[in-house]
CSV table of C-alpha atoms in Angstrom, one decimal:
chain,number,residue,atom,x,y,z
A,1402,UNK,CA,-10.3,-42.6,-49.8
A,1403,UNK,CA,-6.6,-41.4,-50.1
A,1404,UNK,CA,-5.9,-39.7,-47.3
A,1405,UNK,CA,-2.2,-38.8,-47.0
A,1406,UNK,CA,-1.1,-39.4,-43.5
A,1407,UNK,CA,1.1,-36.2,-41.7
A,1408,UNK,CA,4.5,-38.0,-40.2
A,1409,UNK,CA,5.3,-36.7,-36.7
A,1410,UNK,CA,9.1,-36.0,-35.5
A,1411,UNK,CA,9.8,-35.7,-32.4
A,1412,UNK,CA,12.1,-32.6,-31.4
A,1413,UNK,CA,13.3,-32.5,-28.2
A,1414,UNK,CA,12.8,-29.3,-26.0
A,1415,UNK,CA,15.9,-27.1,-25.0
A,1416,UNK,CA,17.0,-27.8,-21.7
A,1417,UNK,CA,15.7,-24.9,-19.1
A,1418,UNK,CA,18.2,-22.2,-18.1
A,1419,UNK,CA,18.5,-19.8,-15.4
A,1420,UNK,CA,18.0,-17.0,-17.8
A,1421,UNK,CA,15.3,-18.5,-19.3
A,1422,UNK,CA,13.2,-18.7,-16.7
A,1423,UNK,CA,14.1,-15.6,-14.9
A,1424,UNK,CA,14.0,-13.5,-18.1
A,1425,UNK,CA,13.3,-9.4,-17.1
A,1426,UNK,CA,9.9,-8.4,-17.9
A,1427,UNK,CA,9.4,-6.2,-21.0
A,1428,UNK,CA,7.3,-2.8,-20.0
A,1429,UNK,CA,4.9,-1.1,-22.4
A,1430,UNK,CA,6.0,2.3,-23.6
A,1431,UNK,CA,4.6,5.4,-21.6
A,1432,UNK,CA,1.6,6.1,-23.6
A,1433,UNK,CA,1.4,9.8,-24.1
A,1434,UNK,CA,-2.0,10.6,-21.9
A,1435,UNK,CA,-0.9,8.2,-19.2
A,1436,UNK,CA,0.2,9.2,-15.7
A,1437,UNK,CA,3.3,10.6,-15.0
A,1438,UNK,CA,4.1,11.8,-19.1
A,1439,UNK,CA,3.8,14.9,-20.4
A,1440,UNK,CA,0.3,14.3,-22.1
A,1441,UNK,CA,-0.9,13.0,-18.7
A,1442,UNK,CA,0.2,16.5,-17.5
A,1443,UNK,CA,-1.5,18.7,-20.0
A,1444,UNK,CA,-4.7,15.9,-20.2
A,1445,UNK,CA,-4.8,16.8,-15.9
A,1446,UNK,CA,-4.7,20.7,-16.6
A,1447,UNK,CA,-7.3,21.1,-19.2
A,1448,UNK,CA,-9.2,19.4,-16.6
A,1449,UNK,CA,-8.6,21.2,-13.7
A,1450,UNK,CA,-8.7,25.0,-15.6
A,1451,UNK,CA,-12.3,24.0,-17.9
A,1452,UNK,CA,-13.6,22.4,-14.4
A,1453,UNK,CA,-12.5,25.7,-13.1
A,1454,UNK,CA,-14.2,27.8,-15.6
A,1455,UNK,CA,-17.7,25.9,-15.0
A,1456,UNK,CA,-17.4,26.5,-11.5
A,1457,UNK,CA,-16.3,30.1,-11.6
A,1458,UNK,CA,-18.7,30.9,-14.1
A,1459,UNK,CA,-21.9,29.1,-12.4
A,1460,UNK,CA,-20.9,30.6,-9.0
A,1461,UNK,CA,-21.2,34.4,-10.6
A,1462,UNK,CA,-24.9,33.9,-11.2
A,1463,UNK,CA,-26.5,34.8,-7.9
A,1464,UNK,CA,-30.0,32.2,-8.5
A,1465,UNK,CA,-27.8,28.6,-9.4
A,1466,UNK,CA,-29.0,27.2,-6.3
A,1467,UNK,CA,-32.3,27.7,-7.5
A,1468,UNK,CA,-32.5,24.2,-10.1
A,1469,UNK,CA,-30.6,20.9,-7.9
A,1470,UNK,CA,-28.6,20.1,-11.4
A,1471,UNK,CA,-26.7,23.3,-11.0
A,1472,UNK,CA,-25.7,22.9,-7.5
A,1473,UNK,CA,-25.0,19.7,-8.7
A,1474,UNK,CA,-23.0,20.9,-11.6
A,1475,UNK,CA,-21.3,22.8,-8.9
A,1476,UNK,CA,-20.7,20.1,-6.7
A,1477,UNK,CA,-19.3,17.3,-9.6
A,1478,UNK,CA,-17.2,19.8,-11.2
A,1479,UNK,CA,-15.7,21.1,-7.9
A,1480,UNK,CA,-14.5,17.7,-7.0
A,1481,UNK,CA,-13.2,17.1,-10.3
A,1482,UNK,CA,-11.4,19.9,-10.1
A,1483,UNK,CA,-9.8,19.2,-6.7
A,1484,UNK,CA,-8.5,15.4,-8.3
A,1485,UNK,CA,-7.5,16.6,-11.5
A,1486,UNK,CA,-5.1,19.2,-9.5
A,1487,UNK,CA,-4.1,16.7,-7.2
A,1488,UNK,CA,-3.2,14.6,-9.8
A,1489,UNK,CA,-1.3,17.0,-11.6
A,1490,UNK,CA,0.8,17.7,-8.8
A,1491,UNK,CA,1.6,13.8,-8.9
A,1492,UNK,CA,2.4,13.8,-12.4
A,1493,UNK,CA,4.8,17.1,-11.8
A,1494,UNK,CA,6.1,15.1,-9.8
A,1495,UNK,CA,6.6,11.9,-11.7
A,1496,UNK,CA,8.3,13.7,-14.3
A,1497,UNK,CA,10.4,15.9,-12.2
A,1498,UNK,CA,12.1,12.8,-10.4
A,1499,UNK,CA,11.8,11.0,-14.1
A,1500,UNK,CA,9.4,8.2,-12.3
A,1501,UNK,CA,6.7,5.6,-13.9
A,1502,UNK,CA,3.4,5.8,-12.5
A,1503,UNK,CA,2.8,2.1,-13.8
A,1504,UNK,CA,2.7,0.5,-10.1
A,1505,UNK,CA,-0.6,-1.4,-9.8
A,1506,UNK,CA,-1.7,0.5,-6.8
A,1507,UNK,CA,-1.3,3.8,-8.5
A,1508,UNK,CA,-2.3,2.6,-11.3
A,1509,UNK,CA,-5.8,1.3,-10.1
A,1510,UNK,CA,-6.7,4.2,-7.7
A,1511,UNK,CA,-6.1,6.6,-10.6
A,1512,UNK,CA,-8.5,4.7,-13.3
A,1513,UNK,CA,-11.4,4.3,-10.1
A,1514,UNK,CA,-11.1,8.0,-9.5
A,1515,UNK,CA,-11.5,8.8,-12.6
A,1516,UNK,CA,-13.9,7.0,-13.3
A,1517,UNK,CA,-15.9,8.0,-10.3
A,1518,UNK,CA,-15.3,11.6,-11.1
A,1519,UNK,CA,-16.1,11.5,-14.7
A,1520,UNK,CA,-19.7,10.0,-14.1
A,1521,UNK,CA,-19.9,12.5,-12.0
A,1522,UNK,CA,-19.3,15.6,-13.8
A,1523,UNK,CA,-21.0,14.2,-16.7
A,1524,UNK,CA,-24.4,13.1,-15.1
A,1525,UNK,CA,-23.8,17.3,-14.0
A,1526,UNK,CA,-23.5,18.3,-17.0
A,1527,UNK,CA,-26.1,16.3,-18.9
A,1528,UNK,CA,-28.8,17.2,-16.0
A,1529,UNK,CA,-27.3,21.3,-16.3
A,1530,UNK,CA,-28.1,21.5,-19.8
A,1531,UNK,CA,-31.6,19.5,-19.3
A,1532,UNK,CA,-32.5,22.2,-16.9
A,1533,UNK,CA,-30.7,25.1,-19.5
A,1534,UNK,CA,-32.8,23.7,-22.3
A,1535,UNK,CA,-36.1,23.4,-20.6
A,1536,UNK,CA,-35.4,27.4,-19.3
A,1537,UNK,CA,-34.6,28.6,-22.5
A,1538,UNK,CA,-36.7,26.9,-24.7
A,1539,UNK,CA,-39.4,25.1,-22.8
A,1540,UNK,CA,-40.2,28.3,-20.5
A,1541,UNK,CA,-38.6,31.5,-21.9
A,1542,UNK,CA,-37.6,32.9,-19.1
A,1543,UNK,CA,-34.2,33.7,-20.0
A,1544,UNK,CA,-34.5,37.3,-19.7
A,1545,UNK,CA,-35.2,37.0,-16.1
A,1546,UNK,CA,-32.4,34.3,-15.4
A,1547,UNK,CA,-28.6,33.8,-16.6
A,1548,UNK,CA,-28.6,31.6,-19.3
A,1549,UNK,CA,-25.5,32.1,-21.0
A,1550,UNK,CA,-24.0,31.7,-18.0
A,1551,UNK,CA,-25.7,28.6,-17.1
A,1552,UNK,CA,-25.0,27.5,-20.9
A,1553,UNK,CA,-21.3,28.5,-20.5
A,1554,UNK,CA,-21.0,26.3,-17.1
A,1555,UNK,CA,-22.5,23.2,-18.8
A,1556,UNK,CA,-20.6,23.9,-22.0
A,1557,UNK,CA,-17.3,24.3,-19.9
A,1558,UNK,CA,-18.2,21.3,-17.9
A,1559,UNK,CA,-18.8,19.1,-21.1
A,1560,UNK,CA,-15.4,20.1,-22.1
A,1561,UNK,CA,-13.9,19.1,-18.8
A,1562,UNK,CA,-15.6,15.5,-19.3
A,1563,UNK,CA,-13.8,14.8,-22.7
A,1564,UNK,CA,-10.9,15.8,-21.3
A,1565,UNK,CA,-10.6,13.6,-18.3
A,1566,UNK,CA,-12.2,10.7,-20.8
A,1567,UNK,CA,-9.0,9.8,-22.5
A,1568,UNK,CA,-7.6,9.9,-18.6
A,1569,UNK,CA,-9.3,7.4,-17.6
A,1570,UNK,CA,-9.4,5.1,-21.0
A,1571,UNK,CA,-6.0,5.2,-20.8
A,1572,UNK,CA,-5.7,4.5,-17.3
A,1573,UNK,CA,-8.2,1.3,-17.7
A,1574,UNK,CA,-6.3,0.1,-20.1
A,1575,UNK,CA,-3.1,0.2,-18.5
A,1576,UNK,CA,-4.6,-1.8,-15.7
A,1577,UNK,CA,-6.0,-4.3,-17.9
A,1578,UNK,CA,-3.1,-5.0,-19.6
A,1579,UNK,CA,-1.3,-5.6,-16.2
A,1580,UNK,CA,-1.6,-9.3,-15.8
């Protein structure tokens, strides 16, 4: 068997520098969506003012507390609510002073509370419109209760939850790509 034989040459390796091995660390780009950049801002808002809207709308019905999902509902999107605000404040801020939000810290508290916040207002929501369908169409007893309303809430809440997903997708993958 000819088998042709690869010839090794031996290079040596460049002699270490200071600048070599102290070379500044490139940063990713700001991805639009991320904290502390304009889509970060507007991602935070549509939050807050759809979260808003479920809560407003759900708390005009008199009988809510009547089913736990809507109190629920109420409870979940409240909260998010309160974080998306807060954290639009922060990003005002960020881009205000012209700061990166891409500290570790920061980084990691954001993507854990949104993540805890979005589970939250989307188990709401799926349990709201469980209860919304089985009213509606399981019992027909809509003319006696509020179900556009209730419809509108969960509807409004859905919303809210596609709007804080890319929030936190964005912020998980920022802190993955961190080290």
């Amino acid at each position: 068997m000819n088998v042709s034989r690869p010839v090794v040459h031996p290079v040596e390796a460049p002699p270490f520098t200071d600048a070599a091995v102290h070379h500044p660390r490139v940063r990713m780009k700001d991805v639009q969506g991320m904290p502390g950049t304009k889509g970060g801002l507007f991602l935070r808002l549509s939050q807050f003012m759809f979260a808003i809207i479920s809560v407003s709308v759900m708390a005009t019905t008199d009988d809510f507390r009547s089913a736990t999902a809507f109190s629920y509902l109420v409870l979940a999107v409240g909260l998010q609510s309160l974080w998306s605000l807060s954290l639009a404040f922060v990003d005002i801020y960020a881009l205000l002073v012209k700061r990166s939000l891409q500290n570790y810290i920061v980084v990691r508290l954001f993507t854990i509370g949104d993540g805890i916040t979005s589970t939250l207002t989307f188990a709401a929501a799926c349990a709201s419109a469980g209860i919304t369908v089985l009213i509606g169409n399981d019992l027909d007893k809509c003319a006696m209760n509020h179900c556009t309303k209730f419809e509108t809430a969960t509807a409004m809440a859905f919303i809210s939850w596609f709007a804080m997903s890319p929030s936190f997708l964005l912020n998980f993958w920022s802190l993955a790509s961190q080290q």
